[in-house]
Coordinates of C-alpha atoms and ligand atoms in Angstrom, one line a residue:
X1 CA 91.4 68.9 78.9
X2 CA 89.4 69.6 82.4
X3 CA 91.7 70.5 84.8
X4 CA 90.9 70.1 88.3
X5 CA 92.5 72.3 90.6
X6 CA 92.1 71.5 94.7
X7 CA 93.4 74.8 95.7
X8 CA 93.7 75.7 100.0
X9 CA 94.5 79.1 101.0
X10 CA 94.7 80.3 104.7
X11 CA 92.5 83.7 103.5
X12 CA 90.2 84.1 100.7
X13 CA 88.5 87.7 100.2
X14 CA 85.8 88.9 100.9
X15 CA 85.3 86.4 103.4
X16 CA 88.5 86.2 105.4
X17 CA 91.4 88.8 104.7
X18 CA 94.4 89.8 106.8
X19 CA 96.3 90.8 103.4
X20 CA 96.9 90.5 100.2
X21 CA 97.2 86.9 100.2
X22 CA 93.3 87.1 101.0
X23 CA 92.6 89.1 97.5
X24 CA 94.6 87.2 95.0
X25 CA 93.3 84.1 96.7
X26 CA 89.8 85.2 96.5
X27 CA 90.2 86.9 93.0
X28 CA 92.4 84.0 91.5
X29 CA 89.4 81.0 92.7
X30 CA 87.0 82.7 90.7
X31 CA 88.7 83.3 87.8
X32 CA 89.6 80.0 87.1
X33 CA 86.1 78.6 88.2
X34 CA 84.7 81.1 85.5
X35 CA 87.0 79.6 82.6
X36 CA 85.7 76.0 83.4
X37 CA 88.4 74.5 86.4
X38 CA 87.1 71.8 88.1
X39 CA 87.9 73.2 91.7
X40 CA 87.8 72.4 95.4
X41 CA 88.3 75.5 97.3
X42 CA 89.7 74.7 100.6
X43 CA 89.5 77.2 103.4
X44 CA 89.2 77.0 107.5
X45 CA 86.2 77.6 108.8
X46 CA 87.7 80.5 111.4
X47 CA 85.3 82.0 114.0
X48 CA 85.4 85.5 111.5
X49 CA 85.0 84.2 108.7
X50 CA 81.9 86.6 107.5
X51 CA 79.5 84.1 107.0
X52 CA 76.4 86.8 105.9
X53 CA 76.3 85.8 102.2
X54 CA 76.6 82.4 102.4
X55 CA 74.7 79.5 102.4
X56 CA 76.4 76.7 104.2
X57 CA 75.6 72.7 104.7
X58 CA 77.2 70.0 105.6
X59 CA 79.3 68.3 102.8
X60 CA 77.8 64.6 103.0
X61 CA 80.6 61.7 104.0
X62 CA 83.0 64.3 104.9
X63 CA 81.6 64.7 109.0
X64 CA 83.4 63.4 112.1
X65 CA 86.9 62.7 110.7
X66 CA 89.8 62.5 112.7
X67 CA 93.5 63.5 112.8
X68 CA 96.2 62.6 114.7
X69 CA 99.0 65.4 115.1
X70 CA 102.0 64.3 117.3
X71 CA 99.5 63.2 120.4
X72 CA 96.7 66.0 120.0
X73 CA 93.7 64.4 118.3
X74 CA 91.3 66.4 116.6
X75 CA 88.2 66.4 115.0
X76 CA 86.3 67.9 112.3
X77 CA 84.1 68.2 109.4
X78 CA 83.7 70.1 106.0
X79 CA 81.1 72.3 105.5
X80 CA 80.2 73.2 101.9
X81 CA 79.6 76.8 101.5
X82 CA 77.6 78.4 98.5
X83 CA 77.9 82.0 97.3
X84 CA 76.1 83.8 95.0
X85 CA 79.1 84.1 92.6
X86 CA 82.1 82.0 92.6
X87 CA 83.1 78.3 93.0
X88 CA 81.6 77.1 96.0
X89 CA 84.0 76.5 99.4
X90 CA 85.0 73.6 101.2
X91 CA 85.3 75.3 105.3
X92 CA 87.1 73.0 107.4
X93 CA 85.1 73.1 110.6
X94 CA 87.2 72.9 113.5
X95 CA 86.3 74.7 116.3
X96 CA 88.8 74.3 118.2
X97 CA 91.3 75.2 116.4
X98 CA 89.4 77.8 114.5
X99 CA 86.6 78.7 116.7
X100 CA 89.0 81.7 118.1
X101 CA 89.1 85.8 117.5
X102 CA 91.6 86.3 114.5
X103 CA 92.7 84.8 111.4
X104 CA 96.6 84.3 112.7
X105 CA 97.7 83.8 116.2
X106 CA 100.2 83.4 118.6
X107 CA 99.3 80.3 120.1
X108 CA 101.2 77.0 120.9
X109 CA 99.3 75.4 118.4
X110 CA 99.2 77.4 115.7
X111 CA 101.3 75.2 113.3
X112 CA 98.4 72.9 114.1
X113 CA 95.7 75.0 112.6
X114 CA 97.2 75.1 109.1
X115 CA 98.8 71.4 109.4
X116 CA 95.0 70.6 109.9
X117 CA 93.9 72.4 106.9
X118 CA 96.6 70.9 104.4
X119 CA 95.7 67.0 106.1
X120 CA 91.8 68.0 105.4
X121 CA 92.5 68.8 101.9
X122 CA 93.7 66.3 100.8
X123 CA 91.8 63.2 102.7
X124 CA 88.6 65.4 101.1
X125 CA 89.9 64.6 97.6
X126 CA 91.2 60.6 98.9
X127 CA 87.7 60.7 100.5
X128 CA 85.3 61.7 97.5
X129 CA 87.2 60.2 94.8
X130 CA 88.3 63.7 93.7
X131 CA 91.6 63.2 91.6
X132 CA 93.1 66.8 91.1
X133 CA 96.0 67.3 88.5
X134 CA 97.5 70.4 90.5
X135 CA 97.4 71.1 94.0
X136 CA 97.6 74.8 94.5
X137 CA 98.8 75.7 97.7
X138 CA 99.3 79.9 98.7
X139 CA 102.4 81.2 101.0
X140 CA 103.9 79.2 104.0
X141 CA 100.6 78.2 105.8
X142 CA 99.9 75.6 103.1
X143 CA 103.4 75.0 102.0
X144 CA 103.1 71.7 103.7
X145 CA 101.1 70.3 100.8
X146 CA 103.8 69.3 98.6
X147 CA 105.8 67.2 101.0
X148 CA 102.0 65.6 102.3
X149 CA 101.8 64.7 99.0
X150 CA 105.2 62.6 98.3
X151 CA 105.1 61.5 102.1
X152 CA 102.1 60.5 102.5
X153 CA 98.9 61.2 100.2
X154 CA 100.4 60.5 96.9
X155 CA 100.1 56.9 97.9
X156 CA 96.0 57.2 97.4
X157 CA 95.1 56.6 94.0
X158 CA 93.2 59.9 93.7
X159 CA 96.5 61.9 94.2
X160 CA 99.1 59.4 92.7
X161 CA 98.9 61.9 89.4
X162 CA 98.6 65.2 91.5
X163 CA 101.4 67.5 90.8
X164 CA 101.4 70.7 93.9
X165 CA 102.2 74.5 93.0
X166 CA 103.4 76.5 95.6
X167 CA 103.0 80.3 95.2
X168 CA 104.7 82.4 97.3
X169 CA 102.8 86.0 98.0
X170 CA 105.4 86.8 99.9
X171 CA 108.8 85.6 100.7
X172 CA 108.9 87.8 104.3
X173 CA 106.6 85.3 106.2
X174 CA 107.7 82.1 106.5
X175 CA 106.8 80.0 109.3
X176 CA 109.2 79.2 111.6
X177 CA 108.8 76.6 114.0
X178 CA 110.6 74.5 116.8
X179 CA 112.0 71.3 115.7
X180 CA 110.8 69.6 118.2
X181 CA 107.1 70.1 116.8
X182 CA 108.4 68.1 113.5
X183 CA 106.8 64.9 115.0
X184 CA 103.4 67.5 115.2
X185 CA 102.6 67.8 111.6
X186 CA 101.6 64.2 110.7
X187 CA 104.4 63.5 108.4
X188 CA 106.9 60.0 109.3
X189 CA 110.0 61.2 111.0
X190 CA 112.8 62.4 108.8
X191 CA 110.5 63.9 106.3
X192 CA 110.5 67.3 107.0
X193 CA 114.1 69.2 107.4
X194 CA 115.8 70.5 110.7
X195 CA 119.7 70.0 109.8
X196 CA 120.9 73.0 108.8
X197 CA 118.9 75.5 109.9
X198 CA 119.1 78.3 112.4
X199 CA 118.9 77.0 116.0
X200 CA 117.4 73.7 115.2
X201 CA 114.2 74.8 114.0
X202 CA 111.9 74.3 110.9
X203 CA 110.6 76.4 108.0
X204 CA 107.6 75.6 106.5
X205 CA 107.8 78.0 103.4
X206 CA 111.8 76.5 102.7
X207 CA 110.1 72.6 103.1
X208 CA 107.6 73.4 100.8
X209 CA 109.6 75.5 98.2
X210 CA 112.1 72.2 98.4
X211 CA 109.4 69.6 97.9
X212 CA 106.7 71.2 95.3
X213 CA 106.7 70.6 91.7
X214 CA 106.5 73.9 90.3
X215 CA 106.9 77.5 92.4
X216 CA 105.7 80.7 91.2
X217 CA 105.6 84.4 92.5
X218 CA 103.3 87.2 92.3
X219 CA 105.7 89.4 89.7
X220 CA 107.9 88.5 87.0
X221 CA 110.7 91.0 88.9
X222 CA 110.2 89.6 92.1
X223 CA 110.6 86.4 90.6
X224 CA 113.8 87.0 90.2
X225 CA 114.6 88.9 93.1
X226 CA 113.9 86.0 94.8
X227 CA 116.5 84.2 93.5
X228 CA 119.6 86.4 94.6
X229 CA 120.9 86.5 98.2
X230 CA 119.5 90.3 98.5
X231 CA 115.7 89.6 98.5
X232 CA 115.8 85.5 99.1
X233 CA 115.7 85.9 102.7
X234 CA 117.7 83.3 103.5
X235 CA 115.8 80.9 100.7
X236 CA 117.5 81.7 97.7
X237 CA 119.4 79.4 97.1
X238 CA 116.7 76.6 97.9
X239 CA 115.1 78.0 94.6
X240 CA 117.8 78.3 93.1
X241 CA 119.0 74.9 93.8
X242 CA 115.4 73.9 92.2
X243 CA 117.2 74.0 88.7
X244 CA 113.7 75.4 87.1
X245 CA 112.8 78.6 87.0
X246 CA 110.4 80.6 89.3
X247 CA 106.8 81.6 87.6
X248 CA 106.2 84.8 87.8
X249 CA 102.6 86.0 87.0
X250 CA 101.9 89.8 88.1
X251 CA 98.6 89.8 90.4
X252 CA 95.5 91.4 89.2
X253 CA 93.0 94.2 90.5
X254 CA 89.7 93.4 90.9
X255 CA 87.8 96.3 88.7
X256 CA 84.8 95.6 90.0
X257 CA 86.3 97.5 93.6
X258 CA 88.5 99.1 92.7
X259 CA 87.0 101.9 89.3
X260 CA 86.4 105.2 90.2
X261 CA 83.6 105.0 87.9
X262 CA 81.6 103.2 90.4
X263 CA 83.3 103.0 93.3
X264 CA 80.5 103.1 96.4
X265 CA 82.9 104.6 99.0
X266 CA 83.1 107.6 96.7
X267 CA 80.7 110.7 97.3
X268 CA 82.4 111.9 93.7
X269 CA 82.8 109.4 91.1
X270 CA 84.7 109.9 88.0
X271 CA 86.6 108.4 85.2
X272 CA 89.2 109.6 82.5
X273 CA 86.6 111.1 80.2
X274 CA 85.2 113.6 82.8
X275 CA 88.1 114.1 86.2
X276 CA 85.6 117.1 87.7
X277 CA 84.6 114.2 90.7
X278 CA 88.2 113.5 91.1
X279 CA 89.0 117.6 92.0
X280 CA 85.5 117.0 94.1
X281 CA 87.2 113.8 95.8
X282 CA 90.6 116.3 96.3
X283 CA 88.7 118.8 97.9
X284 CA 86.4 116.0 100.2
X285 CA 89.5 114.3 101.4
X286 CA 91.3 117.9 102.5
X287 CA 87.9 118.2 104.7
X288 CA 87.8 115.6 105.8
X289 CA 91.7 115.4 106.9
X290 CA 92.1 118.8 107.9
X291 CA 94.5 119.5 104.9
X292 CA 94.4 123.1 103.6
X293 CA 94.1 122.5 99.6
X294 CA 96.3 125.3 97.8
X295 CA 96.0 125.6 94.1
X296 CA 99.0 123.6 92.5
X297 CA 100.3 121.6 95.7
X298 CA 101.0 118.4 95.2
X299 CA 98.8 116.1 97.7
X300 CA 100.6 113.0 97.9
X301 CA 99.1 110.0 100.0
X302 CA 100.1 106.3 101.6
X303 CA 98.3 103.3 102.5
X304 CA 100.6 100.7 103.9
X305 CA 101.2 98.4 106.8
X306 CA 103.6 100.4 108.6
X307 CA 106.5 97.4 108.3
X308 CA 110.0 97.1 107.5
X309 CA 108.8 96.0 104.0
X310 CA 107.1 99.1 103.2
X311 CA 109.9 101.7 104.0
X312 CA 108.1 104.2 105.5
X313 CA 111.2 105.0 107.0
X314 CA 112.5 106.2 104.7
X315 CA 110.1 109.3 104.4
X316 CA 112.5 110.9 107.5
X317 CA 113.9 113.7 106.0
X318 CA 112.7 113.3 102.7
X319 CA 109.4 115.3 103.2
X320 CA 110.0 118.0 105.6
X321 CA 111.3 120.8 103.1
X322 CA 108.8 120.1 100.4
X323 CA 105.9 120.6 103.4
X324 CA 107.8 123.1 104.7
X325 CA 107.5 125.5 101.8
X326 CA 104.2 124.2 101.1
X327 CA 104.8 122.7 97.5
X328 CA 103.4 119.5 98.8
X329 CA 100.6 118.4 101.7
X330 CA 100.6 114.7 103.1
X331 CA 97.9 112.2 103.6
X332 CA 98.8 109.0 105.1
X333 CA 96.7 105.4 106.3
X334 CA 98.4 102.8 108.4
X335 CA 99.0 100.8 111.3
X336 CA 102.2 98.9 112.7
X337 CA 105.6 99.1 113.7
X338 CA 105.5 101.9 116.3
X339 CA 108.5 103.4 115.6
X340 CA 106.7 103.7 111.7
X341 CA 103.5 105.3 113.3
X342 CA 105.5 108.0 115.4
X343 CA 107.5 109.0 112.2
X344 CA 103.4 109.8 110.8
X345 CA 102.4 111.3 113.6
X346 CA 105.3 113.4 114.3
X347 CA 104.8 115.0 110.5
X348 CA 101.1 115.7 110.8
X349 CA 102.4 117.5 114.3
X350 CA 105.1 118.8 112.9
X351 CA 103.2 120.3 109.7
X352 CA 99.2 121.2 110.9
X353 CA 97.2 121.4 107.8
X354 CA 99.9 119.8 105.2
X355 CA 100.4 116.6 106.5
X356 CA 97.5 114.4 108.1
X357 CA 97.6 110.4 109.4
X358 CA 95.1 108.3 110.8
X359 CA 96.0 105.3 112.3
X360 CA 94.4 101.9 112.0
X361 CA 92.8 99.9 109.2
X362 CA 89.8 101.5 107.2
X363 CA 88.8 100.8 104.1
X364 CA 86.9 103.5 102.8
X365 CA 89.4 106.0 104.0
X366 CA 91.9 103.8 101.4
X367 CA 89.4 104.6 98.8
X368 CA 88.9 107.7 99.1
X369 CA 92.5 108.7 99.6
X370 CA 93.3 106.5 96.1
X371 CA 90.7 109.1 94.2
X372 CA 91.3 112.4 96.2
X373 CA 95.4 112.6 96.1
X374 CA 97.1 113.5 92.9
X375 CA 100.0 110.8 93.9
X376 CA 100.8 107.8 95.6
X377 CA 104.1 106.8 97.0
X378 CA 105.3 103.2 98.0
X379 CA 108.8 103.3 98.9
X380 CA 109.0 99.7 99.6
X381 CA 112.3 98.1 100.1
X382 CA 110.4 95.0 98.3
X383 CA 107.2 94.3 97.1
X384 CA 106.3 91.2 95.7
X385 CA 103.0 92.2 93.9
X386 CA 101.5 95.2 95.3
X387 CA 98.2 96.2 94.7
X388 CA 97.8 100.4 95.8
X389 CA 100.5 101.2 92.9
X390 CA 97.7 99.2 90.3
X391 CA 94.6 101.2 91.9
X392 CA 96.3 104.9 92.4
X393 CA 97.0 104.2 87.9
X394 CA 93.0 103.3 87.1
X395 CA 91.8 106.2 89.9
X396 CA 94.7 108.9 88.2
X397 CA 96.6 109.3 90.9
X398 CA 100.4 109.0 89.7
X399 CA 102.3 106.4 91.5
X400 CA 105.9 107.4 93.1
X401 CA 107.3 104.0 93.3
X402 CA 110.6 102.0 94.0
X403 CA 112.2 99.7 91.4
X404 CA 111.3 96.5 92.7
X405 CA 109.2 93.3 92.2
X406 CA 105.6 94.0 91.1
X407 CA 105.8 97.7 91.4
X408 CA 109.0 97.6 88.6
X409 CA 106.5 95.3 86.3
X410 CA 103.5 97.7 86.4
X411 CA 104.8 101.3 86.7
X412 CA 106.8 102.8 83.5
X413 CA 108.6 105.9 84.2
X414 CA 107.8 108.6 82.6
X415 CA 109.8 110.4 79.8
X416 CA 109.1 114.2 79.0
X417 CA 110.6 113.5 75.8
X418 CA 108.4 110.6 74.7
X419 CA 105.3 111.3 76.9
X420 CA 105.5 107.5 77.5
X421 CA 105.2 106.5 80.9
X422 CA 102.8 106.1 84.1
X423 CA 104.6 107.3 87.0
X424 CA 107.7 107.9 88.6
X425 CA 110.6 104.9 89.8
X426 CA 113.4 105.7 91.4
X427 CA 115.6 102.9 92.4
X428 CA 117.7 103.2 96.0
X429 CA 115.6 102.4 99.4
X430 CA 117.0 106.1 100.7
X431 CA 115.6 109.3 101.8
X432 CA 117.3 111.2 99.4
X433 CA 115.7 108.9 96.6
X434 CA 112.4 109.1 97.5
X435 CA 113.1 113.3 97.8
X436 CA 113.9 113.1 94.2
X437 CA 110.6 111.3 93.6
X438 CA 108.8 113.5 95.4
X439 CA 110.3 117.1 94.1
X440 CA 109.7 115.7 90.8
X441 CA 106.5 115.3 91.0
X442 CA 105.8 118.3 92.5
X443 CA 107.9 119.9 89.7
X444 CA 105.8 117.8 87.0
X445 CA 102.8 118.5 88.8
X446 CA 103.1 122.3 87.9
X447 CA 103.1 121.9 84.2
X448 CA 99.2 121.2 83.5
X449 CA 99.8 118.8 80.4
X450 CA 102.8 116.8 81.3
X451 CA 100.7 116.1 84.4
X452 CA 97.8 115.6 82.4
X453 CA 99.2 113.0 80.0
X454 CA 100.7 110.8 82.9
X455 CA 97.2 110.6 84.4
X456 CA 96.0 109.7 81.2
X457 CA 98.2 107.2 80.5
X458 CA 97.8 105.2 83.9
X459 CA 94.4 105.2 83.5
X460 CA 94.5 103.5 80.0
X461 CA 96.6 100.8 82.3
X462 CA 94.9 97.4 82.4
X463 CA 95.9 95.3 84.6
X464 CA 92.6 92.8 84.9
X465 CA 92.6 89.4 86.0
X466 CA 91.4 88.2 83.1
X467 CA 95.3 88.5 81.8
X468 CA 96.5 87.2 84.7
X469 CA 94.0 83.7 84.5
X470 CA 95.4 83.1 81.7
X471 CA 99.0 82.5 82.6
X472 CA 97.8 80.7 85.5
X473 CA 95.4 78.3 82.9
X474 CA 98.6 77.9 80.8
X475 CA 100.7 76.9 84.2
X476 CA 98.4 74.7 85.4
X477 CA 98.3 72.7 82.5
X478 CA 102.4 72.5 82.2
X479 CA 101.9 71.3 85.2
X480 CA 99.2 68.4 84.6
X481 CA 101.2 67.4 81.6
X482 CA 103.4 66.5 83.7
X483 CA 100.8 64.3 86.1
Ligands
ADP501 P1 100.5 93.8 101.5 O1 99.6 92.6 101.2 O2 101.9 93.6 101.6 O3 99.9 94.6 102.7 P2 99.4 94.9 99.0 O4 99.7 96.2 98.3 O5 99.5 93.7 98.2 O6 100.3 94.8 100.3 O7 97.9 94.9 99.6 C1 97.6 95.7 100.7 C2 96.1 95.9 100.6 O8 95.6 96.3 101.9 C3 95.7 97.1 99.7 O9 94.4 96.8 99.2 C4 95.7 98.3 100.7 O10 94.8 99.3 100.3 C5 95.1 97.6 101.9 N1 95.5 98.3 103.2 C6 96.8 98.3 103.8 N2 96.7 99.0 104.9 C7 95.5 99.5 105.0 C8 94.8 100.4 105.9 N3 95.4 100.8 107.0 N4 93.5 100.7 105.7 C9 92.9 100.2 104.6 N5 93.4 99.4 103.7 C10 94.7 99.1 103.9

């Protein structure tokens, strides 16, 4: 059976990325063009959306249309964009509700710019006779699909079999809105919910998790998670009250930029037969950051958005005495929450030549401090996929990492005993558990071998998308059985 697949995200790597949303978007489209999907790839056509390798026209019967959101009228057009490799994009050309810096704003019309995109979707499919089993829809910015679909679309023969996925990337972000901009999102009056919720307002992640045929998450953990009043940010018991379960299918790294083997960013390439680039890359990246290297210190380094999520936090007291006596040196990457960035900045003050953080968003400096540290550590109160945790295994750089969502389903703790295991868990969102992380591995880090052998063993790690295609194939087609 051919499935076909019309599948909107808000972001799509390499072409538009705030997050991670845009990489598993971007990652996940190909993949299931390459194993034969019948796709439509539906993506706004923002102002920054790097438009270098692509070849765009305009899609033929799909120019001029018009939609009608509360009294705002707009109009727009599709604009078919090819790509050297890849299923080929559907942009929605709006300029003015996408011709603006930024792929998220603040605006007052914001919730119009993504109410747009779901609309556009699916009149393309009505419109070209396009008769998708699944509609795949990505994180609260599209989580209007579903109820478009029973409200008003489903109606069209084209979508009368067309059954919609929502897949939550994360459950953090959820687009809240005013009530009073119900009557905005082109849907008849009632059908999207207000009673009940915080100060009269709307949630377009909770309408869509309510409304959409099947949900899945980016872990099997945080699957769960997501179910219990701890991690379902207020939405747990809308899945729960779903009555099926949750999909959880872990994300995957894309190899091809992410393998120290070839890595461009990298002046010193290596891999697990040969590790003399990654001592090269150790030494580069204490240059570079103004790190003394010491033999046997443990260099430990971050890459995060500096948010709530990512408990950076909880790093206060947890690294001071290990700087202090020099068993360990720092290197962190971020930007965010201010209070996050002092924390960083105060440590690299506070410790010249052990600890280091640059602020702001650059991507080769995330490469480079992947190969040159000897561990990573993500302390995050939750993650729902995470990807640094997956590159730090496949560049040999052993993850420090708290039991939770994706980073529970792809790091195994090691065991001395066994000399099974890929890193080091630790399960409270405290200081003093992230000190026991941290001393361990500095401890572990003394004994050649031991050390040696978790390297190894995280770099055997595959976590491809080819695995992860595959129990999205197998979804989709529960899913079209059921169209
Ligand atoms: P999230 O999507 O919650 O930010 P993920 O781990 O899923 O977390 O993905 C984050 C991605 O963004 C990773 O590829 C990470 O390396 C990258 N990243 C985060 N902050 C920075 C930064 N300051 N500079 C470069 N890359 C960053």
């Amino acid at each position: 059976m051919v499935i076909r697949c019309c599948f909107v995200t808000a972001e799509l790597a390499p072409l538009v990325k705030a997050g991670g949303l845009a990489d598993a978007a971007g990652a996940l489209a190909g993949a299931l063009h390459s194993r034969g999907v019948d796709l439509r790839v539906f993506v706004p056509m923002y102002a920054e959306l790097d438009r270098s390798t692509l070849s765009l026209e305009p899609e033929p019967g799909l120019a001029d249309l018009e939609l009608s959101l509360g009294r705002h009228r707009y109009r727009y057009s599709f604009v078919r964009a090819r790509r050297a490799a890849g299923p080929d994009l559907l942009l929605v050309d709006c300029p003015e509700l996408y011709g603006r810096p930024g792929v998220y704003g603040d605006a007052e019309d914001e919730h119009h710019r993504f109410a747009l995109l779901c609309h556009a979707a699916l009149e393309a499919c009505v419109r070209t006779g396009f008769a998708p089993q699944v509609v795949h829809c990505h994180d609260w910015h599209t989580a209007l699909l579903p109820t478009l679909l029973r409200q008003r679309y489903g109606r069209a023969p084209e979508l009368a079999g067309a059954r919609s996925l929502l897949t939550v990337h994360n459950l953090g972000y959820q687009g809240w809105l005013p009530a009073s901009v119900a009557s905005e999102l082109g849907l008849p009056e009632g059908a999207v919910e207000t009673a009940g919720l915080a100060a009269d307002r709307i949630n377009l992640l909770r309408q869509g998790l309510r409304d959409a045929d099947a949900v899945s998450t980016v872990s099997p953990t945080y699957a769960k998670e997501i179910c219990s009043p701890e991690l379902g940010m207020g939405l747990d018991e809308v899945l729960r009250a779903r009555g099926d379960e949750v999909a959880g299918i872990l994300n995957g790294v894309d190899y091809s930029t992410w393998d120290p083997a070839t890595d461009p960013h990298l002046p010193h390439r290596f891999s697990a037969a040969d590790l003399s680039g990654k001592a090269r890359m150790r030494a580069a990246l204490c240059d570079l950051l103004g790190l003394q290297d010491a033999p046997g210190r443990l260099l430990i380094g971050i890459v995060s958005r500096l948010v709530w999520q990512k408990g950076v936090d909880l790093l206060e007291g947890a690294l001071e005495e290990p700087l202090a006596d020099g068993r360990i040196a720092f290197a962190a990457l971020g930007a965010g929450e201010p209070a996050n960035e002092a924390l960083l900045e105060s440590l690299a003050r506070r410790f010249p030549g052990r600890a280091a953080f640059r602020r702001g968003y650059n991507e080769r400096l995330a490469h480079w401090i992947e190969a040159g540290a000897d561990a990573f550590l993500m302390p995050s109160r939750y993650e729902p996929c995470g990807l640094n945790q997956m590159y730090s295994l496949r560049y040999g750089t052993v993850p420090l990492v708290r039991r939770t969502g994706g980073l529970a389903d792809s790091v195994r703790h090691f065991d001395p005993a066994t000399g099974e295991g890929t890193g080091i868990v630790f399960n409270d969102a405290d200081p003093a558990a992230v000190r026991w992380a941290v001393e361990t591995a500095a401890a572990w880090h003394q004994d050649h071998s031991l050390w040696s052998r978790i390297v190894a063993n995280g770099m055997r790690e595959d976590f491809s998308w080819d695995r992860a295609v595959e129990e999205y194939l197998q979804l989709y087609r529960q899913i079209a059985e059921r169209a």
